[in-house]
Amino acid sequence: MDPRTRKYLAEIGRRGGRKSRRRLEPETAREMVRLREARRAYRKFHAHCFWSSPPEFRVERSDVAWVAEQLMRYGGREAWEKGANLCR
């Protein structure tokens, strides 16, 4: 590889790494984790707890409480525990 090209790519990589590092407030990070876990639970327990909703439904932040409620109402022990964790 040409040394100038190598230097250019190295500089882009350094700048990208500095720009992409962001600081999250703890509450924002917790909300992101809750949303990710709610989406996973929706997919995992779809047939058991969410059968009347479309499988391709995209869980949003406002849906997390609903997902937790459905898990705790219609799921087994594992689903209930996941729903309880989402309520924290």
Short mmCIF file of N, CA and C in Angstrom, two decimals:
data_model
loop_
_atom_site.label_atom_id
_atom_site.label_comp_id
_atom_site.label_asym_id
_atom_site.label_seq_id
_atom_site.Cartn_x
_atom_site.Cartn_y
_atom_site.Cartn_z
N MET A 1 0.85 -1.17 0.00
CA MET A 1 0.00 0.00 0.00
C MET A 1 0.90 1.24 0.00
N ASP A 2 0.48 2.23 -0.72
CA ASP A 2 1.22 3.49 -0.80
C ASP A 2 1.29 4.14 0.58
N PRO A 3 2.44 4.63 1.00
CA PRO A 3 2.57 5.24 2.33
C PRO A 3 1.62 6.42 2.56
N ARG A 4 1.36 7.20 1.50
CA ARG A 4 0.42 8.32 1.66
C ARG A 4 -0.99 7.81 1.95
N THR A 5 -1.38 6.76 1.26
CA THR A 5 -2.71 6.16 1.49
C THR A 5 -2.80 5.61 2.90
N ARG A 6 -1.77 4.93 3.33
CA ARG A 6 -1.74 4.36 4.68
C ARG A 6 -1.89 5.48 5.73
N LYS A 7 -1.15 6.58 5.53
CA LYS A 7 -1.21 7.70 6.48
C LYS A 7 -2.61 8.31 6.50
N TYR A 8 -3.21 8.47 5.31
CA TYR A 8 -4.56 9.03 5.21
C TYR A 8 -5.58 8.15 5.94
N LEU A 9 -5.52 6.84 5.71
CA LEU A 9 -6.46 5.93 6.37
C LEU A 9 -6.25 5.91 7.88
N ALA A 10 -5.00 6.00 8.31
CA ALA A 10 -4.73 6.04 9.75
C ALA A 10 -5.33 7.29 10.38
N GLU A 11 -5.22 8.41 9.69
CA GLU A 11 -5.79 9.67 10.22
C GLU A 11 -7.31 9.60 10.28
N ILE A 12 -7.93 9.06 9.27
CA ILE A 12 -9.40 8.91 9.27
C ILE A 12 -9.82 8.02 10.43
N GLY A 13 -9.11 6.94 10.64
CA GLY A 13 -9.44 6.02 11.73
C GLY A 13 -9.32 6.69 13.09
N ARG A 14 -8.30 7.49 13.28
CA ARG A 14 -8.13 8.20 14.56
C ARG A 14 -9.26 9.19 14.78
N ARG A 15 -9.60 9.95 13.75
CA ARG A 15 -10.68 10.92 13.87
C ARG A 15 -12.01 10.24 14.13
N GLY A 16 -12.27 9.15 13.41
CA GLY A 16 -13.52 8.42 13.61
C GLY A 16 -13.63 7.87 15.01
N GLY A 17 -12.54 7.35 15.55
CA GLY A 17 -12.56 6.83 16.91
C GLY A 17 -12.83 7.90 17.94
N ARG A 18 -12.28 9.07 17.73
CA ARG A 18 -12.51 10.17 18.68
C ARG A 18 -13.94 10.67 18.59
N LYS A 19 -14.48 10.77 17.38
CA LYS A 19 -15.83 11.30 17.21
C LYS A 19 -16.89 10.33 17.69
N SER A 20 -16.64 9.04 17.50
CA SER A 20 -17.68 8.07 17.81
C SER A 20 -17.82 7.80 19.31
N ARG A 21 -16.85 8.21 20.10
CA ARG A 21 -16.96 8.00 21.54
C ARG A 21 -17.91 9.03 22.11
N ARG A 22 -18.99 8.57 22.67
CA ARG A 22 -19.95 9.49 23.24
C ARG A 22 -20.17 9.16 24.70
N ARG A 23 -20.56 10.12 25.42
CA ARG A 23 -20.84 9.94 26.84
C ARG A 23 -22.36 9.87 27.00
N LEU A 24 -22.81 8.84 27.67
CA LEU A 24 -24.24 8.69 27.93
C LEU A 24 -24.51 8.92 29.40
N GLU A 25 -25.62 9.55 29.64
CA GLU A 25 -26.09 9.67 31.02
C GLU A 25 -26.48 8.27 31.47
N PRO A 26 -26.31 7.95 32.75
CA PRO A 26 -26.66 6.61 33.23
C PRO A 26 -28.11 6.24 32.95
N GLU A 27 -29.02 7.18 33.10
CA GLU A 27 -30.44 6.89 32.86
C GLU A 27 -30.69 6.57 31.38
N THR A 28 -30.04 7.29 30.49
CA THR A 28 -30.18 7.03 29.05
C THR A 28 -29.65 5.64 28.71
N ALA A 29 -28.52 5.28 29.28
CA ALA A 29 -27.94 3.96 29.03
C ALA A 29 -28.87 2.86 29.54
N ARG A 30 -29.46 3.06 30.73
CA ARG A 30 -30.39 2.06 31.27
C ARG A 30 -31.62 1.92 30.37
N GLU A 31 -32.13 3.04 29.86
CA GLU A 31 -33.29 2.98 28.96
C GLU A 31 -32.96 2.23 27.67
N MET A 32 -31.76 2.42 27.16
CA MET A 32 -31.35 1.71 25.95
C MET A 32 -31.27 0.21 26.20
N VAL A 33 -30.77 -0.18 27.36
CA VAL A 33 -30.67 -1.60 27.71
C VAL A 33 -32.07 -2.18 27.88
N ARG A 34 -32.97 -1.45 28.57
CA ARG A 34 -34.34 -1.94 28.75
C ARG A 34 -35.02 -2.16 27.40
N LEU A 35 -34.84 -1.22 26.48
CA LEU A 35 -35.46 -1.34 25.17
C LEU A 35 -34.90 -2.55 24.42
N ARG A 36 -33.59 -2.73 24.46
CA ARG A 36 -32.97 -3.88 23.79
C ARG A 36 -33.49 -5.19 24.38
N GLU A 37 -33.58 -5.27 25.70
CA GLU A 37 -34.07 -6.48 26.35
C GLU A 37 -35.55 -6.72 26.04
N ALA A 38 -36.34 -5.67 25.97
CA ALA A 38 -37.76 -5.81 25.62
C ALA A 38 -37.91 -6.34 24.20
N ARG A 39 -37.09 -5.86 23.29
CA ARG A 39 -37.14 -6.36 21.90
C ARG A 39 -36.76 -7.83 21.83
N ARG A 40 -35.73 -8.21 22.57
CA ARG A 40 -35.33 -9.63 22.59
C ARG A 40 -36.44 -10.50 23.17
N ALA A 41 -37.04 -10.04 24.26
CA ALA A 41 -38.11 -10.81 24.90
C ALA A 41 -39.31 -10.94 23.97
N TYR A 42 -39.65 -9.88 23.25
CA TYR A 42 -40.77 -9.93 22.32
C TYR A 42 -40.52 -11.02 21.27
N ARG A 43 -39.32 -11.05 20.72
CA ARG A 43 -39.02 -12.08 19.71
C ARG A 43 -39.01 -13.47 20.32
N LYS A 44 -38.40 -13.61 21.50
CA LYS A 44 -38.26 -14.93 22.11
C LYS A 44 -39.60 -15.51 22.54
N PHE A 45 -40.46 -14.69 23.11
CA PHE A 45 -41.73 -15.18 23.65
C PHE A 45 -42.92 -14.83 22.77
N HIS A 46 -42.68 -14.54 21.51
CA HIS A 46 -43.76 -14.11 20.63
C HIS A 46 -44.89 -15.14 20.55
N ALA A 47 -44.56 -16.38 20.32
CA ALA A 47 -45.59 -17.41 20.14
C ALA A 47 -46.41 -17.62 21.41
N HIS A 48 -45.83 -17.39 22.54
CA HIS A 48 -46.51 -17.66 23.80
C HIS A 48 -47.26 -16.45 24.35
N CYS A 49 -46.67 -15.27 24.26
CA CYS A 49 -47.24 -14.09 24.90
C CYS A 49 -47.76 -13.03 23.93
N PHE A 50 -47.27 -13.01 22.71
CA PHE A 50 -47.60 -11.93 21.79
C PHE A 50 -48.17 -12.46 20.48
N TRP A 51 -48.82 -13.61 20.53
CA TRP A 51 -49.28 -14.26 19.32
C TRP A 51 -50.27 -13.41 18.53
N SER A 52 -51.00 -12.51 19.18
CA SER A 52 -51.98 -11.69 18.46
C SER A 52 -51.35 -10.46 17.81
N SER A 53 -50.08 -10.22 18.06
CA SER A 53 -49.37 -9.09 17.46
C SER A 53 -48.49 -9.60 16.33
N PRO A 54 -48.24 -8.77 15.34
CA PRO A 54 -47.41 -9.23 14.22
C PRO A 54 -45.98 -9.52 14.65
N PRO A 55 -45.38 -10.58 14.11
CA PRO A 55 -44.01 -10.93 14.49
C PRO A 55 -43.00 -9.84 14.15
N GLU A 56 -43.28 -9.04 13.14
CA GLU A 56 -42.34 -7.99 12.73
C GLU A 56 -42.55 -6.68 13.49
N PHE A 57 -43.43 -6.68 14.48
CA PHE A 57 -43.68 -5.48 15.29
C PHE A 57 -42.38 -4.99 15.91
N ARG A 58 -42.13 -3.70 15.82
CA ARG A 58 -40.90 -3.10 16.37
C ARG A 58 -41.23 -2.45 17.71
N VAL A 59 -40.69 -3.01 18.76
CA VAL A 59 -40.92 -2.49 20.11
C VAL A 59 -40.19 -1.16 20.24
N GLU A 60 -40.91 -0.14 20.67
CA GLU A 60 -40.33 1.18 20.91
C GLU A 60 -40.29 1.45 22.41
N ARG A 61 -39.71 2.56 22.78
CA ARG A 61 -39.55 2.88 24.20
C ARG A 61 -40.90 2.93 24.92
N SER A 62 -41.92 3.43 24.25
CA SER A 62 -43.24 3.52 24.87
C SER A 62 -43.91 2.16 25.03
N ASP A 63 -43.39 1.12 24.37
CA ASP A 63 -43.97 -0.22 24.43
C ASP A 63 -43.35 -1.12 25.50
N VAL A 64 -42.30 -0.67 26.16
CA VAL A 64 -41.58 -1.52 27.11
C VAL A 64 -42.49 -1.97 28.25
N ALA A 65 -43.30 -1.06 28.79
CA ALA A 65 -44.21 -1.42 29.88
C ALA A 65 -45.23 -2.45 29.42
N TRP A 66 -45.73 -2.30 28.19
CA TRP A 66 -46.70 -3.26 27.65
C TRP A 66 -46.06 -4.64 27.48
N VAL A 67 -44.84 -4.68 26.97
CA VAL A 67 -44.13 -5.96 26.82
C VAL A 67 -43.96 -6.62 28.18
N ALA A 68 -43.55 -5.85 29.18
CA ALA A 68 -43.37 -6.40 30.53
C ALA A 68 -44.68 -6.95 31.07
N GLU A 69 -45.76 -6.21 30.88
CA GLU A 69 -47.08 -6.66 31.37
C GLU A 69 -47.51 -7.96 30.70
N GLN A 70 -47.35 -8.03 29.38
CA GLN A 70 -47.74 -9.24 28.66
C GLN A 70 -46.90 -10.44 29.09
N LEU A 71 -45.61 -10.23 29.28
CA LEU A 71 -44.73 -11.31 29.72
C LEU A 71 -45.17 -11.84 31.08
N MET A 72 -45.48 -10.94 31.98
CA MET A 72 -45.84 -11.35 33.34
C MET A 72 -47.25 -11.96 33.39
N ARG A 73 -48.11 -11.56 32.49
CA ARG A 73 -49.48 -12.08 32.50
C ARG A 73 -49.58 -13.44 31.80
N TYR A 74 -48.97 -13.58 30.65
CA TYR A 74 -49.17 -14.78 29.83
C TYR A 74 -47.98 -15.73 29.76
N GLY A 75 -46.85 -15.32 30.25
CA GLY A 75 -45.66 -16.16 30.15
C GLY A 75 -45.49 -17.08 31.33
N GLY A 76 -44.56 -17.99 31.19
CA GLY A 76 -44.20 -18.87 32.30
C GLY A 76 -43.25 -18.15 33.24
N ARG A 77 -42.55 -18.93 34.03
CA ARG A 77 -41.65 -18.35 35.03
C ARG A 77 -40.54 -17.51 34.39
N GLU A 78 -39.93 -18.05 33.34
CA GLU A 78 -38.84 -17.33 32.69
C GLU A 78 -39.33 -16.00 32.12
N ALA A 79 -40.49 -16.03 31.46
CA ALA A 79 -41.04 -14.79 30.90
C ALA A 79 -41.43 -13.82 32.01
N TRP A 80 -41.99 -14.34 33.10
CA TRP A 80 -42.38 -13.48 34.22
C TRP A 80 -41.15 -12.77 34.79
N GLU A 81 -40.06 -13.52 34.96
CA GLU A 81 -38.83 -12.92 35.50
C GLU A 81 -38.29 -11.85 34.55
N LYS A 82 -38.35 -12.11 33.26
CA LYS A 82 -37.89 -11.11 32.28
C LYS A 82 -38.76 -9.86 32.36
N GLY A 83 -40.08 -10.05 32.48
CA GLY A 83 -40.98 -8.90 32.62
C GLY A 83 -40.72 -8.12 33.89
N ALA A 84 -40.46 -8.83 34.98
CA ALA A 84 -40.16 -8.16 36.25
C ALA A 84 -38.86 -7.35 36.14
N ASN A 85 -37.88 -7.88 35.44
CA ASN A 85 -36.62 -7.15 35.25
C ASN A 85 -36.83 -5.89 34.40
N LEU A 86 -37.75 -5.96 33.45
CA LEU A 86 -38.03 -4.79 32.62
C LEU A 86 -38.74 -3.69 33.42
N CYS A 87 -39.42 -4.07 34.48
CA CYS A 87 -40.15 -3.10 35.31
C CYS A 87 -39.24 -2.35 36.27
N ARG A 88 -38.04 -2.80 36.47
CA ARG A 88 -37.14 -2.15 37.44
C ARG A 88 -36.77 -0.77 37.02
#
